[in-house]
mmCIF file of C-alpha atoms in Angstrom:
data_model
loop_
_atom_site.group_PDB
_atom_site.id
_atom_site.type_symbol
_atom_site.label_atom_id
_atom_site.label_comp_id
_atom_site.label_asym_id
_atom_site.label_seq_id
_atom_site.Cartn_x
_atom_site.Cartn_y
_atom_site.Cartn_z
ATOM 1 C CA MET A 208 114.706 167.639 79.511
ATOM 2 C CA PHE A 209 117.392 164.949 79.478
ATOM 3 C CA ASN A 210 116.605 163.836 75.913
ATOM 4 C CA PRO A 211 119.948 164.260 74.076
ATOM 5 C CA VAL A 212 118.306 164.867 70.673
ATOM 6 C CA PHE A 213 116.348 167.808 72.058
ATOM 7 C CA TYR A 214 119.455 170.000 72.141
ATOM 8 C CA ASP A 215 120.912 168.793 68.828
ATOM 9 C CA SER A 216 120.058 171.266 66.081
ATOM 10 C CA LYS A 217 122.623 169.784 63.667
ATOM 11 C CA ASN A 218 121.294 166.193 63.939
ATOM 12 C CA ILE A 219 124.648 164.706 64.971
ATOM 13 C CA VAL A 220 123.473 162.947 68.149
ATOM 14 C CA PRO A 221 121.100 160.479 66.399
ATOM 15 C CA LYS A 222 124.120 159.134 64.522
ATOM 16 C CA ILE A 223 126.574 158.805 67.401
ATOM 17 C CA TYR A 224 124.380 158.267 70.479
ATOM 18 C CA PRO A 225 123.297 154.681 69.617
ATOM 19 C CA VAL A 226 126.951 153.759 68.958
ATOM 20 C CA PHE A 227 127.911 155.256 72.329
ATOM 21 C CA LEU A 228 125.200 153.166 74.046
ATOM 22 C CA MET A 229 126.255 149.966 72.262
ATOM 23 C CA LEU A 230 129.875 150.483 73.310
ATOM 24 C CA SER A 231 128.703 151.303 76.852
ATOM 25 C CA PHE A 232 126.761 148.021 77.013
ATOM 26 C CA ILE A 233 129.816 146.083 75.827
ATOM 27 C CA GLY A 234 132.111 147.985 78.206
ATOM 28 C CA VAL A 235 129.887 147.480 81.275
ATOM 29 C CA SER A 236 129.476 143.791 80.387
ATOM 30 C CA ALA A 237 133.261 143.436 80.047
ATOM 31 C CA VAL A 238 133.873 145.108 83.425
ATOM 32 C CA ASN A 239 131.449 142.717 85.131
ATOM 33 C CA LEU A 240 132.889 139.657 83.383
ATOM 34 C CA LYS A 241 136.368 140.702 84.507
ATOM 35 C CA GLU A 242 135.183 141.343 88.070
ATOM 36 C CA TYR A 243 133.110 138.166 88.512
ATOM 37 C CA PHE A 244 135.209 135.681 86.514
ATOM 38 C CA ASN A 245 138.745 137.158 86.799
ATOM 39 C CA TYR A 246 139.191 137.400 83.029
ATOM 40 C CA SER A 247 141.900 139.341 81.261
ATOM 41 C CA PHE A 248 140.937 142.630 79.628
ATOM 42 C CA LYS A 249 141.035 141.041 76.159
ATOM 43 C CA GLU A 250 138.867 138.077 77.169
ATOM 44 C CA SER A 251 136.382 140.357 78.942
ATOM 45 C CA ILE A 252 135.944 142.563 75.881
ATOM 46 C CA LYS A 253 135.463 139.517 73.652
ATOM 47 C CA LYS A 254 132.785 138.081 75.935
ATOM 48 C CA GLY A 255 131.181 141.537 76.217
ATOM 49 C CA PHE A 256 130.810 141.639 72.421
ATOM 50 C CA LEU A 257 129.305 138.146 72.474
ATOM 51 C CA LEU A 258 126.800 139.162 75.160
ATOM 52 C CA PHE A 259 125.817 142.145 73.019
ATOM 53 C CA PHE A 260 125.379 139.782 70.065
ATOM 54 C CA PHE A 261 122.831 137.742 72.033
ATOM 55 C CA TYR A 262 121.056 140.886 73.239
ATOM 56 C CA THR A 263 120.717 142.019 69.616
ATOM 57 C CA MET A 264 119.425 138.660 68.427
ATOM 58 C CA LEU A 265 116.749 138.709 71.143
ATOM 59 C CA LEU A 266 115.370 142.154 70.279
ATOM 60 C CA VAL A 267 111.662 142.056 69.474
ATOM 61 C CA SER A 268 112.182 144.638 66.730
ATOM 62 C CA LEU A 269 115.689 145.679 65.760
ATOM 63 C CA PRO A 270 114.563 148.766 63.768
ATOM 64 C CA GLU A 271 112.251 150.015 66.499
ATOM 65 C CA HIS A 272 114.796 149.364 69.241
ATOM 66 C CA TYR A 273 117.460 151.564 67.659
ATOM 67 C CA PHE A 274 114.892 154.162 66.646
ATOM 68 C CA TRP A 275 113.879 154.601 70.283
ATOM 69 C CA ILE A 276 117.352 154.592 71.829
ATOM 70 C CA THR A 277 118.322 157.459 69.506
ATOM 71 C CA GLY A 278 116.135 159.874 71.428
ATOM 72 C CA SER A 279 114.757 158.032 74.450
ATOM 73 C CA ASN A 280 116.562 157.091 77.637
ATOM 74 C CA ILE A 281 113.991 154.701 79.097
ATOM 75 C CA TYR A 282 114.815 151.440 77.276
ATOM 76 C CA PHE A 283 118.497 150.728 76.662
ATOM 77 C CA VAL A 284 120.091 153.099 79.191
ATOM 78 C CA PRO A 285 118.488 151.340 82.224
ATOM 79 C CA VAL A 286 119.944 148.012 81.022
ATOM 80 C CA ILE A 287 123.410 149.605 81.100
ATOM 81 C CA LEU A 288 122.720 151.149 84.518
ATOM 82 C CA ALA A 289 121.642 147.731 85.813
ATOM 83 C CA GLY A 290 125.033 146.398 84.709
ATOM 84 C CA ILE A 291 126.755 149.198 86.629
ATOM 85 C CA LEU A 292 124.627 148.327 89.684
ATOM 86 C CA LEU A 293 125.819 144.726 89.405
ATOM 87 C CA TYR A 294 129.407 145.967 89.473
ATOM 88 C CA PHE A 295 128.797 148.246 92.499
ATOM 89 C CA ILE A 296 127.189 145.412 94.463
ATOM 90 C CA LYS A 297 130.159 143.131 93.742
ATOM 91 C CA LYS A 298 132.637 145.832 94.832
ATOM 92 C CA ASN A 299 130.657 146.426 98.031
ATOM 93 C CA LYS A 300 130.676 142.698 98.767
ATOM 94 C CA ASP A 301 134.440 142.398 98.173
ATOM 95 C CA THR A 302 135.610 145.586 99.907
ATOM 96 C CA GLY A 303 132.857 146.379 102.424
ATOM 97 C CA GLU A 304 133.387 150.085 101.690
ATOM 98 C CA ASN A 305 130.315 152.258 102.182
ATOM 99 C CA ILE A 306 130.909 154.243 98.997
ATOM 100 C CA TRP A 307 129.939 151.229 96.881
ATOM 101 C CA PHE A 308 126.851 150.616 99.001
ATOM 102 C CA SER A 309 125.802 154.275 98.693
ATOM 103 C CA LEU A 310 126.290 154.205 94.931
ATOM 104 C CA SER A 311 124.205 151.009 94.785
ATOM 105 C CA LEU A 312 121.358 152.737 96.648
ATOM 106 C CA LEU A 313 121.506 155.709 94.275
ATOM 107 C CA LEU A 314 121.359 153.495 91.189
ATOM 108 C CA ILE A 315 118.469 151.481 92.632
ATOM 109 C CA ILE A 316 116.490 154.710 93.101
ATOM 110 C CA LEU A 317 117.210 155.702 89.484
ATOM 111 C CA LEU A 318 116.302 152.259 88.143
ATOM 112 C CA MET A 319 112.992 152.182 90.009
ATOM 113 C CA GLY A 320 111.996 155.268 88.023
ATOM 114 C CA SER A 321 113.529 154.241 84.685
ATOM 115 C CA ASN A 322 110.983 151.826 83.264
ATOM 116 C CA GLU A 323 108.572 149.461 84.983
ATOM 117 C CA ILE A 324 109.871 146.265 83.372
ATOM 118 C CA LEU A 325 113.474 146.593 84.469
ATOM 119 C CA ALA A 326 112.383 148.036 87.812
ATOM 120 C CA LEU A 327 110.403 144.847 88.505
ATOM 121 C CA ILE A 328 113.351 142.658 87.496
ATOM 122 C CA VAL A 329 115.786 144.543 89.760
ATOM 123 C CA TRP A 330 113.266 144.561 92.613
ATOM 124 C CA GLY A 331 112.720 140.798 92.194
ATOM 125 C CA ILE A 332 116.462 140.084 92.219
ATOM 126 C CA LEU A 333 116.917 142.139 95.389
ATOM 127 C CA LEU A 334 113.985 140.343 97.024
ATOM 128 C CA VAL A 335 115.414 136.905 96.225
ATOM 129 C CA THR A 336 118.860 138.053 97.386
ATOM 130 C CA TYR A 337 117.438 139.187 100.733
ATOM 131 C CA TYR A 338 115.460 135.938 101.078
ATOM 132 C CA GLN A 339 118.706 133.994 100.675
ATOM 133 C CA LYS A 340 120.920 136.232 102.797
ATOM 134 C CA ARG A 341 119.150 138.333 105.401
ATOM 135 C CA ASN A 342 121.369 141.143 106.623
ATOM 136 C CA LYS A 343 120.992 144.895 107.164
ATOM 137 C CA LYS A 344 122.504 145.902 103.833
ATOM 138 C CA ASN A 345 120.278 143.600 101.777
ATOM 139 C CA LEU A 346 117.265 144.744 103.824
ATOM 140 C CA THR A 347 118.118 148.396 103.134
ATOM 141 C CA LEU A 348 118.444 147.686 99.415
ATOM 142 C CA ILE A 349 115.087 145.921 99.122
ATOM 143 C CA LEU A 350 113.243 148.484 101.287
ATOM 144 C CA THR A 351 114.662 151.357 99.224
ATOM 145 C CA ALA A 352 113.704 149.595 96.010
ATOM 146 C CA SER A 353 110.183 148.871 97.324
ATOM 147 C CA VAL A 354 109.514 152.475 98.355
ATOM 148 C CA PHE A 355 110.639 153.999 95.054
ATOM 149 C CA LEU A 356 108.973 151.243 93.053
ATOM 150 C CA LEU A 357 105.656 152.193 94.651
ATOM 151 C CA VAL A 358 106.286 155.871 93.921
ATOM 152 C CA SER A 359 106.897 155.010 90.270
ATOM 153 C CA PHE A 360 104.007 152.577 89.893
ATOM 154 C CA LEU A 361 101.459 154.875 91.519
ATOM 155 C CA ALA A 362 101.941 157.411 88.722
ATOM 156 C CA PRO A 363 98.542 158.137 87.109
ATOM 157 C CA GLY A 364 99.806 157.128 83.642
ATOM 158 C CA ASN A 365 100.151 153.502 84.708
ATOM 159 C CA PHE A 366 96.454 153.298 85.573
ATOM 160 C CA ASN A 367 95.510 154.797 82.216
ATOM 161 C CA ARG A 368 97.176 151.863 80.450
ATOM 162 C CA MET A 369 94.850 149.284 81.920
ATOM 163 C CA GLY A 370 92.047 149.897 79.446
ATOM 164 C CA GLU A 371 88.379 150.476 80.162
ATOM 165 C CA SER A 372 86.603 148.748 77.261
ATOM 166 C CA GLU A 373 85.735 145.589 79.199
ATOM 167 C CA GLN A 374 85.099 144.799 82.813
ATOM 168 C CA GLY A 375 84.874 141.761 85.080
ATOM 169 C CA ILE A 376 85.633 138.259 83.831
ATOM 170 C CA ILE A 377 86.275 139.318 80.203
ATOM 171 C CA LYS A 378 89.118 141.605 81.228
ATOM 172 C CA TRP A 379 90.649 138.884 83.407
ATOM 173 C CA VAL A 380 90.407 136.361 80.560
ATOM 174 C CA LYS A 381 92.254 138.857 78.359
ATOM 175 C CA ARG A 382 94.902 139.376 81.023
ATOM 176 C CA ILE A 383 95.469 135.638 81.442
ATOM 177 C CA GLY A 384 95.547 135.184 77.670
ATOM 178 C CA LEU A 385 98.093 137.971 77.202
ATOM 179 C CA PHE A 386 100.282 136.630 79.997
ATOM 180 C CA GLY A 387 100.223 133.218 78.346
ATOM 181 C CA ALA A 388 100.919 134.567 74.853
ATOM 182 C CA ASN A 389 103.737 136.829 76.045
ATOM 183 C CA THR A 390 105.340 134.031 78.052
ATOM 184 C CA LEU A 391 105.117 131.575 75.139
ATOM 185 C CA TYR A 392 106.793 134.070 72.823
ATOM 186 C CA VAL A 393 109.605 134.809 75.287
ATOM 187 C CA ALA A 394 110.154 131.107 76.071
ATOM 188 C CA ALA A 395 110.148 130.081 72.394
ATOM 189 C CA LYS A 396 112.643 132.761 71.376
ATOM 190 C CA VAL A 397 114.968 131.964 74.291
ATOM 191 C CA LEU A 398 114.822 128.178 73.863
ATOM 192 C CA LEU A 399 115.754 128.417 70.185
ATOM 193 C CA LEU A 400 118.833 130.466 71.083
ATOM 194 C CA LEU A 401 119.736 128.589 74.274
ATOM 195 C CA PRO A 402 122.119 125.906 72.865
ATOM 196 C CA LEU A 403 124.329 128.563 71.257
ATOM 197 C CA PHE A 404 124.330 130.696 74.425
ATOM 198 C CA MET A 405 125.245 127.667 76.570
ATOM 199 C CA MET A 406 128.102 126.751 74.238
ATOM 200 C CA VAL A 407 129.525 130.306 74.173
ATOM 201 C CA PHE A 408 129.219 130.879 77.926
ATOM 202 C CA GLU A 409 129.891 127.317 79.071
ATOM 203 C CA GLU A 410 132.790 128.257 81.378
ATOM 204 C CA GLU A 411 130.788 130.982 83.115
ATOM 205 C CA LEU A 412 127.774 128.717 83.612
ATOM 206 C CA LYS A 413 129.961 125.977 85.113
ATOM 207 C CA MET A 414 131.531 128.458 87.519
ATOM 208 C CA ILE A 415 128.154 129.806 88.640
ATOM 209 C CA MET A 416 126.758 126.282 88.929
ATOM 210 C CA SER A 417 129.559 125.355 91.339
ATOM 211 C CA GLN A 418 128.518 128.224 93.650
ATOM 212 C CA ILE A 419 124.713 127.989 93.584
ATOM 213 C CA THR A 420 122.073 125.298 94.066
ATOM 214 C CA PHE A 421 119.465 124.374 91.479
ATOM 215 C CA LYS A 422 116.706 125.675 93.777
ATOM 216 C CA LYS A 423 118.367 129.088 94.040
ATOM 217 C CA ALA A 424 118.823 129.210 90.273
ATOM 218 C CA VAL A 425 115.096 128.547 89.815
ATOM 219 C CA LEU A 426 114.242 131.352 92.255
ATOM 220 C CA PHE A 427 116.252 133.866 90.237
ATOM 221 C CA TRP A 428 114.622 132.675 87.010
ATOM 222 C CA VAL A 429 111.113 133.038 88.499
ATOM 223 C CA VAL A 430 111.814 136.771 88.819
ATOM 224 C CA SER A 431 111.379 137.018 85.040
ATOM 225 C CA LEU A 432 107.729 135.960 85.399
ATOM 226 C CA VAL A 433 106.887 138.985 87.594
ATOM 227 C CA PRO A 434 107.102 141.601 84.796
ATOM 228 C CA LEU A 435 105.294 139.187 82.473
ATOM 229 C CA LEU A 436 102.432 139.060 84.971
ATOM 230 C CA PHE A 437 102.480 142.851 85.186
ATOM 231 C CA THR A 438 102.321 143.342 81.407
ATOM 232 C CA GLY A 439 99.435 140.878 81.249
ATOM 233 C CA TYR A 440 97.643 142.806 83.990
ATOM 234 C CA ILE A 441 97.911 146.141 82.160
ATOM 235 C CA LEU A 442 96.912 144.391 78.900
ATOM 236 C CA THR A 443 100.208 144.932 77.076
ATOM 237 C CA SER A 444 101.332 142.462 74.421
ATOM 238 C CA ILE A 445 104.853 141.804 73.154
ATOM 239 C CA ALA A 446 106.622 145.019 72.098
ATOM 240 C CA ARG A 447 109.928 146.863 72.490
ATOM 241 C CA GLN A 448 109.629 147.118 76.300
ATOM 242 C CA PHE A 449 109.904 143.305 76.624
ATOM 243 C CA GLU A 450 113.581 143.172 75.662
ATOM 244 C CA SER A 451 114.851 143.355 79.255
ATOM 245 C CA ILE A 452 112.584 140.422 80.164
ATOM 246 C CA ILE A 453 113.801 138.288 77.261
ATOM 247 C CA PHE A 454 117.464 139.011 77.998
ATOM 248 C CA TYR A 455 117.094 138.206 81.708
ATOM 249 C CA PHE A 456 114.974 135.139 80.864
ATOM 250 C CA LEU A 457 117.784 133.804 78.637
ATOM 251 C CA ILE A 458 120.560 134.296 81.176
ATOM 252 C CA THR A 459 118.707 132.746 84.116
ATOM 253 C CA LEU A 460 117.073 129.905 82.181
ATOM 254 C CA SER A 461 120.431 128.917 80.659
ATOM 255 C CA LEU A 462 121.735 128.127 84.153
ATOM 256 C CA ILE A 463 118.696 125.992 85.005
ATOM 257 C CA VAL A 464 118.967 124.047 81.741
ATOM 258 C CA PHE A 465 122.723 123.681 82.231
ATOM 259 C CA PHE A 466 122.051 121.939 85.548
ATOM 260 C CA LYS A 467 119.812 119.296 83.967
ATOM 261 C CA PHE A 468 120.375 119.229 80.199
ATOM 262 C CA GLU A 469 123.932 120.356 79.596
ATOM 263 C CA LYS A 470 124.212 118.200 76.469
ATOM 264 C CA ILE A 471 121.856 120.386 74.429
ATOM 265 C CA LYS A 472 124.766 122.782 73.941
ATOM 266 C CA LYS A 473 126.036 120.434 71.210
ATOM 267 C CA PHE A 474 123.124 121.664 69.057
ATOM 268 C CA TRP A 475 124.637 125.170 68.988
ATOM 269 C CA TRP A 476 124.835 125.003 65.192
ATOM 270 C CA VAL A 477 121.026 124.788 65.000
ATOM 271 C CA SER A 478 120.715 128.045 66.972
ATOM 272 C CA LEU A 479 123.345 129.694 64.785
ATOM 273 C CA PHE A 480 121.401 128.689 61.666
ATOM 274 C CA ILE A 481 118.107 129.973 63.114
ATOM 275 C CA VAL A 482 119.671 133.348 63.942
ATOM 276 C CA PHE A 483 120.108 134.141 60.232
ATOM 277 C CA LEU A 484 116.693 132.981 59.050
ATOM 278 C CA PRO A 485 114.281 135.663 57.751
ATOM 279 C CA GLU A 486 111.359 136.766 59.903
ATOM 280 C CA LEU A 487 108.633 134.145 60.279
ATOM 281 C CA LYS A 488 105.524 136.119 59.331
ATOM 282 C CA ILE A 489 102.445 134.235 60.488
ATOM 283 C CA PHE A 490 100.490 136.858 62.471
ATOM 284 C CA PRO A 491 98.388 139.762 61.123
ATOM 285 C CA GLU A 492 99.743 143.319 61.310
ATOM 286 C CA LYS A 493 98.012 144.021 64.637
ATOM 287 C CA TYR A 494 99.979 141.185 66.278
ATOM 288 C CA SER A 495 103.093 141.379 64.098
ATOM 289 C CA TYR A 496 105.387 141.624 67.139
ATOM 290 C CA PHE A 497 104.679 137.946 67.784
ATOM 291 C CA ASN A 498 106.371 137.015 64.497
ATOM 292 C CA MET A 499 109.645 135.261 65.308
ATOM 293 C CA ASP A 500 112.738 137.138 64.101
ATOM 294 C CA PHE A 501 116.314 136.871 65.378
ATOM 295 C CA ASN A 502 117.498 139.885 63.358
ATOM 296 C CA GLY A 503 120.588 138.206 61.909
ATOM 297 C CA GLY A 504 119.017 137.888 58.476
ATOM 298 C CA ASN A 505 117.988 141.554 58.485
ATOM 299 C CA ILE A 506 121.514 142.672 59.382
ATOM 300 C CA VAL A 507 123.094 140.559 56.615
ATOM 301 C CA MET A 508 120.597 141.751 53.992
ATOM 302 C CA GLU A 509 121.116 145.334 55.126
ATOM 303 C CA LEU A 510 124.844 145.038 54.472
ATOM 304 C CA LEU A 511 124.379 143.261 51.130
ATOM 305 C CA THR A 512 121.407 144.984 49.499
ATOM 306 C CA THR A 513 120.515 148.368 51.017
ATOM 307 C CA ASP A 514 121.654 151.458 49.133
ATOM 308 C CA LEU A 515 122.281 153.788 52.054
ATOM 309 C CA LYS A 516 123.535 156.620 49.834
ATOM 310 C CA GLU A 517 120.315 156.558 47.838
ATOM 311 C CA TYR A 518 118.235 156.654 51.023
ATOM 312 C CA GLU A 519 120.266 159.614 52.279
ATOM 313 C CA ARG A 520 119.866 161.396 48.926
ATOM 314 C CA GLU A 521 116.090 160.895 48.937
ATOM 315 C CA MET A 522 115.726 162.045 52.523
ATOM 316 C CA ASN A 523 117.958 165.114 52.069
ATOM 317 C CA GLU A 524 116.019 166.051 48.959
ATOM 318 C CA ARG A 525 112.729 165.814 50.876
ATOM 319 C CA VAL A 526 114.031 167.968 53.727
ATOM 320 C CA ASP A 527 115.365 170.606 51.305
ATOM 321 C CA ILE A 528 112.038 170.795 49.453
ATOM 322 C CA ILE A 529 110.022 171.232 52.664
ATOM 323 C CA LYS A 530 112.475 173.631 54.290
ATOM 324 C CA ASN A 531 112.918 175.883 51.245
ATOM 325 C CA SER A 532 109.301 175.952 50.084
ATOM 326 C CA SER A 533 107.634 179.342 50.374
ATOM 327 C CA GLN A 534 104.196 177.685 50.425
ATOM 328 C CA ASP A 535 102.305 176.538 53.515
ATOM 329 C CA SER A 536 101.274 173.338 51.707
ATOM 330 C CA VAL A 537 103.968 170.943 50.464
ATOM 331 C CA VAL A 538 103.656 167.601 48.643
ATOM 332 C CA VAL A 539 106.776 165.416 48.318
ATOM 333 C CA ASP A 540 107.717 162.058 46.802
ATOM 334 C CA LYS A 541 107.574 158.917 48.918
ATOM 335 C CA ILE A 542 110.891 157.481 50.114
ATOM 336 C CA LYS A 543 111.599 154.418 47.973
ATOM 337 C CA GLU A 544 114.868 153.106 49.434
ATOM 338 C CA ILE A 545 114.281 152.368 53.127
ATOM 339 C CA PRO A 546 116.976 150.476 55.111
ATOM 340 C CA ARG A 547 115.806 147.195 56.631
ATOM 341 C CA ILE A 548 116.983 148.031 60.144
ATOM 342 C CA LEU A 549 115.635 151.575 60.127
ATOM 343 C CA HIS A 550 112.300 152.152 61.847
ATOM 344 C CA MET A 551 110.516 154.627 59.601
ATOM 345 C CA ASP A 552 106.816 155.412 59.429
ATOM 346 C CA GLU A 553 106.090 157.103 56.108
ATOM 347 C CA MET A 554 103.706 160.043 56.296
ATOM 348 C CA ALA A 555 100.197 159.884 54.862
ATOM 349 C CA SER A 556 99.591 160.728 51.208
ATOM 350 C CA VAL A 557 97.290 163.411 49.794
ATOM 351 C CA LYS A 558 94.353 160.951 49.779
ATOM 352 C CA GLU A 559 94.841 159.645 53.323
ATOM 353 C CA GLU A 560 94.052 160.918 56.803
ATOM 354 C CA LYS A 561 96.865 162.787 58.528
ATOM 355 C CA THR A 562 99.039 160.673 60.845
ATOM 356 C CA TYR A 563 101.322 161.647 63.712
ATOM 357 C CA VAL A 564 104.236 161.764 61.235
ATOM 358 C CA ASN A 565 102.557 164.476 59.155
ATOM 359 C CA ASP A 566 101.600 166.320 62.317
ATOM 360 C CA GLN A 567 105.140 166.306 63.706
ATOM 361 C CA LEU A 568 106.686 167.404 60.401
ATOM 362 C CA GLU A 569 104.173 170.228 60.038
ATOM 363 C CA LYS A 570 105.037 171.498 63.500
ATOM 364 C CA TYR A 571 108.784 171.100 62.997
ATOM 365 C CA PHE A 572 108.847 172.937 59.639
ATOM 366 C CA ASN A 573 106.055 175.356 60.584
ATOM 367 C CA LYS A 574 103.786 174.309 57.696
ATOM 368 C CA LYS A 575 100.023 173.865 57.563
ATOM 369 C CA TYR A 576 100.000 170.860 55.230
ATOM 370 C CA ILE A 577 102.658 168.251 54.373
ATOM 371 C CA ARG A 578 101.798 165.058 52.454
ATOM 372 C CA THR A 579 103.366 162.584 50.059
ATOM 373 C CA LYS A 580 102.207 161.911 46.513
ATOM 374 C CA GLU A 581 100.057 158.837 45.917
#
């Protein structure tokens, strides 16, 4: 019901909604940077853009990420809401006004029902916060989060994800293996980007380090392992829903490393070089998400080589043919010019089994048969 594309008959929202979300991420980041580090408006915006740069480089799949945020509010929107929650909590701490505390409670309830990954991260942060500072407000926050987290997690759909093909020790071996593989991927991607992040946010890390102990920093980082354990338990491998984990893993691990190995920031140029390398394709299609890609190369090649006008022409031509055909069966040409950062599943051809893409197009255009040529 709240899907913005659902009400958009003229297809304008898919073009502007992702831009709105990107600017919202940058804006919320800037507000928090200004609030926590007393930056000027200009400096906050600059650092907000840089934080968005790192978020983009960490995405498991850039095309799929922006495909989903066009019409789904369960991935990127909760990250923005978590940033707003961070701001509310800071305002409540500074002013003591109940309005900020009430708004924090409301956002926690929303986040517990947004997606399981971010819900676990927020719940873990609140738990560590209460462990470190036990007062009524922190207790109320963690109890509220716990209640609504249970409500969300007890949804029948979560149990359906666990798989029923194996039982006993085999399933547990798979769970342990997936947890290990997911964690290795996240750690590898973060460590390769860490020197550049530490160089860019050196001042912020020094300020935080002066206000927190190494032990406390480790506790906050450990929170990132909770959703990794959960995804291993429900037998889910690396995919688009891991982006919140990777982003949080980077931020918290950078502080730990800064405590002990600050000098690695001088290798920032290595990270910057890695960012623009093409995707390292070493895994088969079934496990392609584990291929290391920092998206910088895709963005550059998109700007330099993709003919967006030709793609638009091909796609408009296809839509016109299907829409204006008087026949119930339509066969169209395949799209030849596909942008690198566009997630697009081509429909099945006349000699292939129908896929979900064919099915959705047939329903949308009220046709019995839609295929592409061989």
